GROMACS .gro file of C-alpha atoms in nm:
model
  439
    1UNK     CA    1   0.616  -6.411  -2.858
    2UNK     CA    2   0.491  -6.708  -2.680
    3UNK     CA    3   0.112  -6.780  -2.714
    4UNK     CA    4  -0.026  -6.889  -2.369
    5UNK     CA    5  -0.110  -7.210  -2.467
    6UNK     CA    6   0.258  -7.230  -2.504
    7UNK     CA    7   0.327  -7.072  -2.174
    8UNK     CA    8   0.062  -7.318  -2.013
    9UNK     CA    9   0.213  -7.627  -2.152
   10UNK     CA   10   0.586  -7.555  -2.125
   11UNK     CA   11   0.522  -7.526  -1.762
   12UNK     CA   12   0.355  -7.852  -1.769
   13UNK     CA   13   0.630  -8.026  -2.004
   14UNK     CA   14   0.925  -7.855  -1.782
   15UNK     CA   15   0.765  -8.051  -1.426
   16UNK     CA   16   0.739  -8.345  -1.624
   17UNK     CA   17   1.077  -8.408  -1.681
   18UNK     CA   18   1.172  -8.323  -1.360
   19UNK     CA   19   0.953  -8.656  -1.237
   20UNK     CA   20   0.627  -8.491  -1.175
   21UNK     CA   21   0.302  -8.662  -1.253
   22UNK     CA   22   0.085  -8.443  -1.425
   23UNK     CA   23  -0.303  -8.437  -1.312
   24UNK     CA   24  -0.533  -8.280  -1.511
   25UNK     CA   25  -0.801  -7.947  -1.355
   26UNK     CA   26  -1.048  -8.083  -1.102
   27UNK     CA   27  -1.416  -7.927  -1.163
   28UNK     CA   28  -1.468  -7.593  -0.980
   29UNK     CA   29  -1.692  -7.781  -0.740
   30UNK     CA   30  -1.524  -8.017  -0.558
   31UNK     CA   31  -1.798  -8.270  -0.362
   32UNK     CA   32  -1.542  -8.400  -0.176
   33UNK     CA   33  -1.478  -8.039   0.009
   34UNK     CA   34  -1.845  -7.876   0.155
   35UNK     CA   35  -1.668  -7.571   0.296
   36UNK     CA   36  -1.565  -7.391  -0.030
   37UNK     CA   37  -1.836  -7.283  -0.323
   38UNK     CA   38  -1.554  -7.302  -0.533
   39UNK     CA   39  -1.217  -7.414  -0.594
   40UNK     CA   40  -1.026  -7.080  -0.529
   41UNK     CA   41  -0.643  -7.240  -0.550
   42UNK     CA   42  -0.443  -7.518  -0.685
   43UNK     CA   43  -0.366  -7.674  -0.381
   44UNK     CA   44  -0.771  -7.722  -0.298
   45UNK     CA   45  -0.766  -8.065  -0.462
   46UNK     CA   46  -0.482  -8.153  -0.254
   47UNK     CA   47  -0.602  -8.028   0.077
   48UNK     CA   48  -0.647  -8.385   0.242
   49UNK     CA   49  -0.294  -8.451   0.148
   50UNK     CA   50  -0.156  -8.194   0.293
   51UNK     CA   51  -0.391  -8.294   0.564
   52UNK     CA   52  -0.259  -8.628   0.612
   53UNK     CA   53  -0.577  -8.801   0.546
   54UNK     CA   54  -0.521  -8.919   0.180
   55UNK     CA   55  -0.235  -9.073   0.035
   56UNK     CA   56  -0.178  -9.008  -0.338
   57UNK     CA   57   0.057  -9.292  -0.529
   58UNK     CA   58   0.296  -9.036  -0.654
   59UNK     CA   59   0.449  -8.789  -0.459
   60UNK     CA   60   0.500  -8.485  -0.698
   61UNK     CA   61   0.247  -8.380  -0.906
   62UNK     CA   62   0.206  -8.073  -1.148
   63UNK     CA   63  -0.145  -7.932  -1.288
   64UNK     CA   64  -0.312  -7.624  -1.396
   65UNK     CA   65  -0.652  -7.590  -1.179
   66UNK     CA   66  -0.903  -7.382  -1.307
   67UNK     CA   67  -0.992  -7.162  -0.984
   68UNK     CA   68  -1.318  -6.920  -0.948
   69UNK     CA   69  -1.264  -6.599  -0.649
   70UNK     CA   70  -1.589  -6.438  -0.608
   71UNK     CA   71  -1.654  -6.459  -0.238
   72UNK     CA   72  -1.495  -6.510   0.103
   73UNK     CA   73  -1.149  -6.364   0.173
   74UNK     CA   74  -0.973  -6.423  -0.166
   75UNK     CA   75  -1.285  -6.205  -0.343
   76UNK     CA   76  -1.143  -6.000  -0.658
   77UNK     CA   77  -1.515  -5.890  -0.793
   78UNK     CA   78  -1.469  -5.501  -0.713
   79UNK     CA   79  -1.147  -5.478  -0.870
   80UNK     CA   80  -1.215  -5.713  -1.207
   81UNK     CA   81  -1.231  -5.480  -1.517
   82UNK     CA   82  -1.008  -5.170  -1.347
   83UNK     CA   83  -0.764  -5.395  -1.228
   84UNK     CA   84  -0.474  -5.528  -1.479
   85UNK     CA   85  -0.467  -5.851  -1.306
   86UNK     CA   86  -0.754  -5.919  -1.110
   87UNK     CA   87  -1.030  -6.188  -1.250
   88UNK     CA   88  -1.279  -6.411  -1.164
   89UNK     CA   89  -1.172  -6.702  -1.344
   90UNK     CA   90  -0.810  -6.762  -1.368
   91UNK     CA   91  -0.583  -7.099  -1.443
   92UNK     CA   92  -0.336  -7.149  -1.155
   93UNK     CA   93  -0.019  -7.342  -1.274
   94UNK     CA   94   0.129  -7.553  -0.952
   95UNK     CA   95   0.383  -7.804  -0.837
   96UNK     CA   96   0.352  -8.030  -0.563
   97UNK     CA   97   0.560  -8.203  -0.313
   98UNK     CA   98   0.449  -8.443  -0.078
   99UNK     CA   99   0.659  -8.496   0.143
  100UNK     CA  100   0.919  -8.521  -0.116
  101UNK     CA  101   1.167  -8.208  -0.173
  102UNK     CA  102   1.143  -7.887  -0.011
  103UNK     CA  103   1.302  -7.536  -0.019
  104UNK     CA  104   1.607  -7.644  -0.228
  105UNK     CA  105   1.463  -7.798  -0.498
  106UNK     CA  106   1.157  -7.561  -0.537
  107UNK     CA  107   1.368  -7.254  -0.535
  108UNK     CA  108   1.639  -7.399  -0.761
  109UNK     CA  109   1.365  -7.491  -1.005
  110UNK     CA  110   1.126  -7.223  -0.992
  111UNK     CA  111   1.442  -6.996  -1.073
  112UNK     CA  112   1.545  -7.218  -1.378
  113UNK     CA  113   1.165  -7.239  -1.502
  114UNK     CA  114   1.154  -6.882  -1.472
  115UNK     CA  115   1.465  -6.737  -1.627
  116UNK     CA  116   1.643  -6.971  -1.829
  117UNK     CA  117   1.280  -7.131  -2.037
  118UNK     CA  118   1.088  -6.856  -2.010
  119UNK     CA  119   1.396  -6.611  -2.017
  120UNK     CA  120   1.266  -6.349  -1.831
  121UNK     CA  121   1.487  -6.071  -1.755
  122UNK     CA  122   1.623  -6.122  -1.423
  123UNK     CA  123   1.719  -5.774  -1.353
  124UNK     CA  124   1.322  -5.733  -1.351
  125UNK     CA  125   1.259  -5.999  -1.107
  126UNK     CA  126   1.239  -5.957  -0.697
  127UNK     CA  127   1.219  -6.182  -0.454
  128UNK     CA  128   0.988  -6.192  -0.075
  129UNK     CA  129   1.084  -6.394   0.209
  130UNK     CA  130   0.920  -6.505   0.526
  131UNK     CA  131   1.082  -6.255   0.798
  132UNK     CA  132   1.238  -6.511   0.982
  133UNK     CA  133   1.297  -6.783   0.688
  134UNK     CA  134   1.682  -6.727   0.654
  135UNK     CA  135   1.725  -7.054   0.474
  136UNK     CA  136   1.515  -6.952   0.189
  137UNK     CA  137   1.701  -6.593   0.179
  138UNK     CA  138   2.028  -6.813   0.103
  139UNK     CA  139   1.890  -7.046  -0.130
  140UNK     CA  140   1.775  -6.735  -0.320
  141UNK     CA  141   2.162  -6.603  -0.320
  142UNK     CA  142   2.307  -6.933  -0.403
  143UNK     CA  143   2.059  -6.912  -0.740
  144UNK     CA  144   2.210  -6.541  -0.861
  145UNK     CA  145   1.961  -6.310  -0.670
  146UNK     CA  146   2.170  -6.018  -0.515
  147UNK     CA  147   2.022  -5.967  -0.155
  148UNK     CA  148   1.909  -5.641  -0.208
  149UNK     CA  149   1.667  -5.777  -0.424
  150UNK     CA  150   1.591  -5.995  -0.162
  151UNK     CA  151   1.300  -5.847   0.114
  152UNK     CA  152   1.152  -6.021   0.421
  153UNK     CA  153   0.766  -5.961   0.508
  154UNK     CA  154   0.572  -6.082   0.799
  155UNK     CA  155   0.251  -6.295   0.850
  156UNK     CA  156   0.036  -6.107   0.643
  157UNK     CA  157   0.217  -6.155   0.311
  158UNK     CA  158   0.490  -6.453   0.369
  159UNK     CA  159   0.329  -6.688   0.564
  160UNK     CA  160   0.072  -6.913   0.441
  161UNK     CA  161  -0.214  -7.114   0.629
  162UNK     CA  162  -0.482  -7.355   0.520
  163UNK     CA  163  -0.688  -7.230   0.806
  164UNK     CA  164  -0.740  -7.119   1.175
  165UNK     CA  165  -0.561  -7.439   1.246
  166UNK     CA  166  -0.353  -7.688   1.031
  167UNK     CA  167  -0.059  -7.695   0.802
  168UNK     CA  168   0.090  -7.383   0.751
  169UNK     CA  169   0.423  -7.266   0.686
  170UNK     CA  170   0.680  -6.943   0.530
  171UNK     CA  171   0.645  -6.854   0.148
  172UNK     CA  172   0.820  -6.706  -0.077
  173UNK     CA  173   0.691  -6.479  -0.348
  174UNK     CA  174   0.863  -6.382  -0.690
  175UNK     CA  175   0.803  -6.044  -0.851
  176UNK     CA  176   0.792  -5.899  -1.162
  177UNK     CA  177   0.872  -5.554  -1.225
  178UNK     CA  178   0.635  -5.422  -1.571
  179UNK     CA  179   0.722  -5.062  -1.566
  180UNK     CA  180   0.809  -4.905  -1.876
  181UNK     CA  181   1.232  -4.811  -1.733
  182UNK     CA  182   1.397  -5.103  -1.495
  183UNK     CA  183   1.635  -4.759  -1.360
  184UNK     CA  184   1.333  -4.677  -1.140
  185UNK     CA  185   1.256  -5.007  -0.934
  186UNK     CA  186   1.283  -4.950  -0.601
  187UNK     CA  187   1.217  -5.215  -0.292
  188UNK     CA  188   0.879  -5.053  -0.175
  189UNK     CA  189   0.711  -5.157  -0.493
  190UNK     CA  190   0.716  -5.469  -0.422
  191UNK     CA  191   0.369  -5.589  -0.206
  192UNK     CA  192   0.247  -5.299  -0.272
  193UNK     CA  193  -0.104  -5.103  -0.434
  194UNK     CA  194   0.179  -5.023  -0.708
  195UNK     CA  195   0.053  -5.206  -1.064
  196UNK     CA  196   0.405  -5.213  -1.191
  197UNK     CA  197   0.518  -5.473  -0.935
  198UNK     CA  198   0.284  -5.805  -1.003
  199UNK     CA  199   0.343  -6.126  -0.781
  200UNK     CA  200   0.369  -6.396  -1.033
  201UNK     CA  201   0.453  -6.696  -0.870
  202UNK     CA  202   0.360  -6.797  -0.505
  203UNK     CA  203   0.629  -7.092  -0.329
  204UNK     CA  204   0.451  -7.258  -0.007
  205UNK     CA  205   0.658  -7.422   0.207
  206UNK     CA  206   0.436  -7.594   0.453
  207UNK     CA  207   0.626  -7.714   0.716
  208UNK     CA  208   0.424  -7.669   1.066
  209UNK     CA  209   0.089  -7.778   1.225
  210UNK     CA  210  -0.134  -7.467   1.406
  211UNK     CA  211  -0.302  -7.617   1.661
  212UNK     CA  212  -0.619  -7.461   1.810
  213UNK     CA  213  -0.396  -7.264   2.096
  214UNK     CA  214  -0.208  -7.097   1.816
  215UNK     CA  215   0.116  -7.335   1.838
  216UNK     CA  216   0.353  -7.429   1.601
  217UNK     CA  217   0.473  -7.767   1.577
  218UNK     CA  218   0.724  -7.918   1.260
  219UNK     CA  219   0.517  -8.165   1.053
  220UNK     CA  220   0.647  -8.506   1.006
  221UNK     CA  221   0.716  -8.434   0.607
  222UNK     CA  222   0.776  -8.082   0.495
  223UNK     CA  223   0.583  -8.005   0.180
  224UNK     CA  224   0.616  -7.769  -0.099
  225UNK     CA  225   0.269  -7.618  -0.280
  226UNK     CA  226   0.358  -7.369  -0.546
  227UNK     CA  227   0.116  -7.134  -0.708
  228UNK     CA  228   0.108  -6.943  -1.051
  229UNK     CA  229  -0.122  -6.760  -1.261
  230UNK     CA  230  -0.144  -6.830  -1.601
  231UNK     CA  231  -0.299  -6.514  -1.654
  232UNK     CA  232   0.023  -6.304  -1.538
  233UNK     CA  233   0.305  -6.493  -1.647
  234UNK     CA  234   0.167  -6.452  -2.002
  235UNK     CA  235   0.113  -6.045  -1.945
  236UNK     CA  236   0.478  -6.036  -1.855
  237UNK     CA  237   0.594  -6.264  -2.126
  238UNK     CA  238   0.429  -6.126  -2.371
  239UNK     CA  239   0.557  -5.768  -2.275
  240UNK     CA  240   0.209  -5.618  -2.207
  241UNK     CA  241   0.079  -5.406  -1.943
  242UNK     CA  242  -0.284  -5.570  -1.825
  243UNK     CA  243  -0.393  -5.966  -1.909
  244UNK     CA  244  -0.645  -5.831  -2.142
  245UNK     CA  245  -0.378  -5.729  -2.366
  246UNK     CA  246  -0.316  -6.098  -2.416
  247UNK     CA  247  -0.380  -6.389  -2.645
  248UNK     CA  248  -0.597  -6.513  -2.365
  249UNK     CA  249  -0.813  -6.170  -2.332
  250UNK     CA  250  -0.787  -5.982  -2.721
  251UNK     CA  251  -1.022  -6.251  -2.906
  252UNK     CA  252  -1.292  -6.183  -2.673
  253UNK     CA  253  -1.277  -5.801  -2.639
  254UNK     CA  254  -1.244  -5.778  -3.020
  255UNK     CA  255  -1.621  -6.011  -3.021
  256UNK     CA  256  -1.739  -5.765  -2.790
  257UNK     CA  257  -1.639  -5.514  -3.013
  258UNK     CA  258  -1.813  -5.659  -3.303
  259UNK     CA  259  -2.113  -5.738  -3.179
  260UNK     CA  260  -2.109  -5.345  -3.034
  261UNK     CA  261  -2.025  -5.233  -3.363
  262UNK     CA  262  -1.807  -5.024  -3.223
  263UNK     CA  263  -1.389  -4.987  -3.262
  264UNK     CA  264  -1.090  -4.939  -3.017
  265UNK     CA  265  -1.176  -4.565  -2.952
  266UNK     CA  266  -1.472  -4.685  -2.783
  267UNK     CA  267  -1.286  -4.912  -2.610
  268UNK     CA  268  -1.065  -4.689  -2.459
  269UNK     CA  269  -1.368  -4.452  -2.328
  270UNK     CA  270  -1.509  -4.773  -2.163
  271UNK     CA  271  -1.212  -4.968  -2.071
  272UNK     CA  272  -1.335  -5.115  -1.722
  273UNK     CA  273  -1.648  -5.215  -1.833
  274UNK     CA  274  -1.544  -5.410  -2.176
  275UNK     CA  275  -1.283  -5.615  -1.953
  276UNK     CA  276  -1.489  -5.692  -1.657
  277UNK     CA  277  -1.779  -5.841  -1.950
  278UNK     CA  278  -1.472  -6.009  -2.079
  279UNK     CA  279  -1.368  -6.143  -1.740
  280UNK     CA  280  -1.695  -6.244  -1.662
  281UNK     CA  281  -1.787  -6.434  -1.993
  282UNK     CA  282  -1.470  -6.687  -1.897
  283UNK     CA  283  -1.673  -6.744  -1.542
  284UNK     CA  284  -1.982  -6.803  -1.706
  285UNK     CA  285  -1.857  -7.028  -1.948
  286UNK     CA  286  -1.641  -7.237  -1.684
  287UNK     CA  287  -1.914  -7.251  -1.437
  288UNK     CA  288  -2.245  -7.389  -1.655
  289UNK     CA  289  -1.942  -7.656  -1.794
  290UNK     CA  290  -1.880  -7.800  -1.445
  291UNK     CA  291  -2.278  -7.834  -1.425
  292UNK     CA  292  -2.394  -7.525  -1.204
  293UNK     CA  293  -2.732  -7.350  -1.337
  294UNK     CA  294  -2.866  -7.052  -1.231
  295UNK     CA  295  -3.059  -7.030  -0.910
  296UNK     CA  296  -3.089  -6.833  -0.646
  297UNK     CA  297  -2.912  -6.981  -0.356
  298UNK     CA  298  -2.556  -7.105  -0.302
  299UNK     CA  299  -2.369  -7.170  -0.617
  300UNK     CA  300  -2.636  -7.085  -0.859
  301UNK     CA  301  -2.676  -6.781  -0.723
  302UNK     CA  302  -2.301  -6.701  -0.764
  303UNK     CA  303  -2.369  -6.761  -1.172
  304UNK     CA  304  -2.686  -6.564  -1.214
  305UNK     CA  305  -2.516  -6.284  -1.014
  306UNK     CA  306  -2.253  -6.288  -1.268
  307UNK     CA  307  -2.471  -6.291  -1.533
  308UNK     CA  308  -2.698  -6.033  -1.450
  309UNK     CA  309  -2.388  -5.847  -1.348
  310UNK     CA  310  -2.210  -5.866  -1.738
  311UNK     CA  311  -2.582  -5.828  -1.879
  312UNK     CA  312  -2.607  -5.471  -1.702
  313UNK     CA  313  -2.275  -5.349  -1.811
  314UNK     CA  314  -2.324  -5.456  -2.183
  315UNK     CA  315  -2.639  -5.248  -2.196
  316UNK     CA  316  -2.478  -4.952  -2.032
  317UNK     CA  317  -2.213  -4.996  -2.366
  318UNK     CA  318  -2.522  -4.986  -2.631
  319UNK     CA  319  -2.579  -5.369  -2.626
  320UNK     CA  320  -2.952  -5.430  -2.658
  321UNK     CA  321  -2.974  -5.809  -2.774
  322UNK     CA  322  -2.839  -6.082  -2.580
  323UNK     CA  323  -2.494  -6.128  -2.670
  324UNK     CA  324  -2.337  -6.353  -2.334
  325UNK     CA  325  -2.365  -6.687  -2.539
  326UNK     CA  326  -2.147  -6.554  -2.841
  327UNK     CA  327  -1.883  -6.359  -2.610
  328UNK     CA  328  -1.842  -6.708  -2.422
  329UNK     CA  329  -1.835  -6.962  -2.771
  330UNK     CA  330  -1.498  -6.742  -2.809
  331UNK     CA  331  -1.371  -6.832  -2.455
  332UNK     CA  332  -1.495  -7.183  -2.517
  333UNK     CA  333  -1.276  -7.147  -2.856
  334UNK     CA  334  -0.964  -7.029  -2.691
  335UNK     CA  335  -0.966  -7.264  -2.367
  336UNK     CA  336  -1.163  -7.561  -2.517
  337UNK     CA  337  -0.824  -7.784  -2.639
  338UNK     CA  338  -0.704  -7.748  -2.258
  339UNK     CA  339  -1.051  -7.814  -2.067
  340UNK     CA  340  -1.262  -8.047  -2.331
  341UNK     CA  341  -1.540  -8.016  -2.087
  342UNK     CA  342  -1.634  -7.671  -2.269
  343UNK     CA  343  -1.652  -7.781  -2.607
  344UNK     CA  344  -1.889  -8.123  -2.436
  345UNK     CA  345  -2.080  -7.828  -2.287
  346UNK     CA  346  -2.099  -7.603  -2.596
  347UNK     CA  347  -2.471  -7.605  -2.665
  348UNK     CA  348  -2.572  -7.615  -2.299
  349UNK     CA  349  -2.368  -7.295  -2.227
  350UNK     CA  350  -2.513  -7.131  -2.482
  351UNK     CA  351  -2.900  -7.228  -2.406
  352UNK     CA  352  -2.857  -7.161  -2.038
  353UNK     CA  353  -2.630  -6.814  -2.100
  354UNK     CA  354  -2.946  -6.704  -2.389
  355UNK     CA  355  -3.233  -6.796  -2.151
  356UNK     CA  356  -3.121  -6.656  -1.834
  357UNK     CA  357  -3.024  -6.305  -2.012
  358UNK     CA  358  -3.291  -6.266  -2.209
  359UNK     CA  359  -3.486  -6.340  -1.852
  360UNK     CA  360  -3.319  -6.067  -1.722
  361UNK     CA  361  -3.353  -5.824  -1.996
  362UNK     CA  362  -3.788  -5.865  -1.920
  363UNK     CA  363  -3.712  -5.682  -1.596
  364UNK     CA  364  -3.372  -5.488  -1.624
  365UNK     CA  365  -3.532  -5.158  -1.793
  366UNK     CA  366  -3.805  -5.117  -1.537
  367UNK     CA  367  -3.529  -5.176  -1.251
  368UNK     CA  368  -3.377  -4.908  -1.369
  369UNK     CA  369  -3.631  -4.657  -1.403
  370UNK     CA  370  -3.727  -4.748  -1.080
  371UNK     CA  371  -3.398  -4.656  -0.939
  372UNK     CA  372  -3.313  -4.383  -1.139
  373UNK     CA  373  -3.650  -4.218  -0.975
  374UNK     CA  374  -3.515  -4.339  -0.651
  375UNK     CA  375  -3.212  -4.196  -0.657
  376UNK     CA  376  -3.362  -3.880  -0.807
  377UNK     CA  377  -3.598  -3.815  -0.481
  378UNK     CA  378  -3.270  -3.906  -0.338
  379UNK     CA  379  -2.983  -3.628  -0.441
  380UNK     CA  380  -3.312  -3.378  -0.414
  381UNK     CA  381  -3.355  -3.483  -0.062
  382UNK     CA  382  -2.981  -3.415  -0.009
  383UNK     CA  383  -2.961  -3.822   0.119
  384UNK     CA  384  -2.690  -4.022  -0.037
  385UNK     CA  385  -2.807  -4.364   0.125
  386UNK     CA  386  -3.086  -4.587  -0.050
  387UNK     CA  387  -3.348  -4.716   0.218
  388UNK     CA  388  -3.329  -5.059   0.277
  389UNK     CA  389  -3.692  -5.129   0.158
  390UNK     CA  390  -3.636  -4.956  -0.198
  391UNK     CA  391  -3.288  -5.137  -0.272
  392UNK     CA  392  -3.478  -5.524  -0.128
  393UNK     CA  393  -3.777  -5.445  -0.427
  394UNK     CA  394  -3.455  -5.427  -0.695
  395UNK     CA  395  -3.383  -5.820  -0.579
  396UNK     CA  396  -3.683  -5.904  -0.509
  397UNK     CA  397  -3.895  -5.767  -0.773
  398UNK     CA  398  -3.689  -5.706  -1.088
  399UNK     CA  399  -3.419  -5.962  -1.008
  400UNK     CA  400  -3.100  -5.701  -0.905
  401UNK     CA  401  -2.842  -5.903  -0.690
  402UNK     CA  402  -2.761  -5.663  -0.433
  403UNK     CA  403  -2.398  -5.627  -0.551
  404UNK     CA  404  -2.529  -5.492  -0.891
  405UNK     CA  405  -2.751  -5.234  -0.715
  406UNK     CA  406  -2.427  -5.079  -0.525
  407UNK     CA  407  -2.247  -5.087  -0.841
  408UNK     CA  408  -2.506  -4.924  -0.984
  409UNK     CA  409  -2.534  -4.659  -0.658
  410UNK     CA  410  -2.175  -4.611  -0.669
  411UNK     CA  411  -2.187  -4.518  -1.011
  412UNK     CA  412  -2.415  -4.202  -0.872
  413UNK     CA  413  -2.185  -4.173  -0.548
  414UNK     CA  414  -2.468  -4.322  -0.335
  415UNK     CA  415  -2.472  -4.663  -0.107
  416UNK     CA  416  -2.710  -4.881  -0.010
  417UNK     CA  417  -2.852  -4.918   0.408
  418UNK     CA  418  -2.706  -5.250   0.453
  419UNK     CA  419  -2.874  -5.326   0.795
  420UNK     CA  420  -3.195  -5.227   0.616
  421UNK     CA  421  -3.180  -5.435   0.328
  422UNK     CA  422  -3.093  -5.698   0.575
  423UNK     CA  423  -3.374  -5.690   0.788
  424UNK     CA  424  -3.610  -5.653   0.449
  425UNK     CA  425  -3.452  -5.948   0.360
  426UNK     CA  426  -3.500  -6.146   0.715
  427UNK     CA  427  -3.916  -6.020   0.698
  428UNK     CA  428  -3.939  -6.158   0.345
  429UNK     CA  429  -3.760  -6.480   0.465
  430UNK     CA  430  -4.025  -6.490   0.755
  431UNK     CA  431  -4.323  -6.414   0.511
  432UNK     CA  432  -4.263  -6.687   0.283
  433UNK     CA  433  -4.208  -6.961   0.550
  434UNK     CA  434  -4.557  -6.850   0.694
  435UNK     CA  435  -4.705  -6.901   0.347
  436UNK     CA  436  -4.555  -7.239   0.304
  437UNK     CA  437  -4.673  -7.322   0.645
  438UNK     CA  438  -5.006  -7.210   0.543
  439UNK     CA  439  -5.030  -7.392   0.233
   0.00000   0.00000   0.00000
């Protein structure tokens, strides 16, 4: 069985042998791009190259890019833990062509790598193409994919755009069937909610520019941008049903169980919670290594939210003492060779996580008691929605991020009055401004 480190290096070595320049991962925070909180795809560091605003000294590149998806349209936070394949932090393996090769070489190399180098079983692979991209469908047939396994989809699934305007083009995705019985495969499973079908690689063919009126004109130089999640590829190659069963996560989960003095039975009983903490611990380590610190605004608040979500989830499992630093250290041990910034920042990661977790623990118990009392009052009154002022008090007094309050309420079948919460938050902002002006 291939280990995750070997899988990553095999990808990068393969494309370096194909004359691609290897570039190490950019930080999660790009000072050159103010439009994103965090890098959320492998192509983000090359955005200006695709836009024609920057030129690189090479036309072929490969990378393993650190990515974080916790906000905006790419936000899988609520699925993390229960889903076998969604994460906040993940590594995106990618190969890129800037006006060099196009569909023919991109498809041929992708198929060769997956089927001949990684030796994924061909009978479990499916291909999706853009409905008008007959050229890509024809090339997939040339490499040996049966026509009935090449499925056309529309704009939502198989046409990629950088934004409302700018470079865009059709994309072709490779899907892997993870079910126990290959004879039960069906075309309807691809691009559906069925977890037996997992997209593992997306090949984007940037050949158009979209103007403000929505019109498409061909680019002067066609480019390729591909992205394959290491976690998903590892799941397929290690023959397991979830990325949490791979060597990227098993040591983290083992540390959690040891700290909680529990065994596999407890894990099976509380699997989504253990998984989510394991996922968050990786994000926390990488965010701190990239110089994000817990705070109340922007990126800093994202880090604080993740710490407090993980700390609360640990409490529900029975972890009474600070545990995040110990769990994050496992991520440092697993990924520190590929990302040396983790090892260099190990002491900072330990100190910041412990301090922030202790800070939240001081108010967590009181906040949970307050929330429990309010929930009982709502239930007795036959109501299902927490009023905005109470939800804001949980944030302002007890340090509960809104999404944590929503998560706890959802476990009780309740929700938050979002409009009233927002009104209370704006009132508090106004009070703070008036207080500052008075001082």
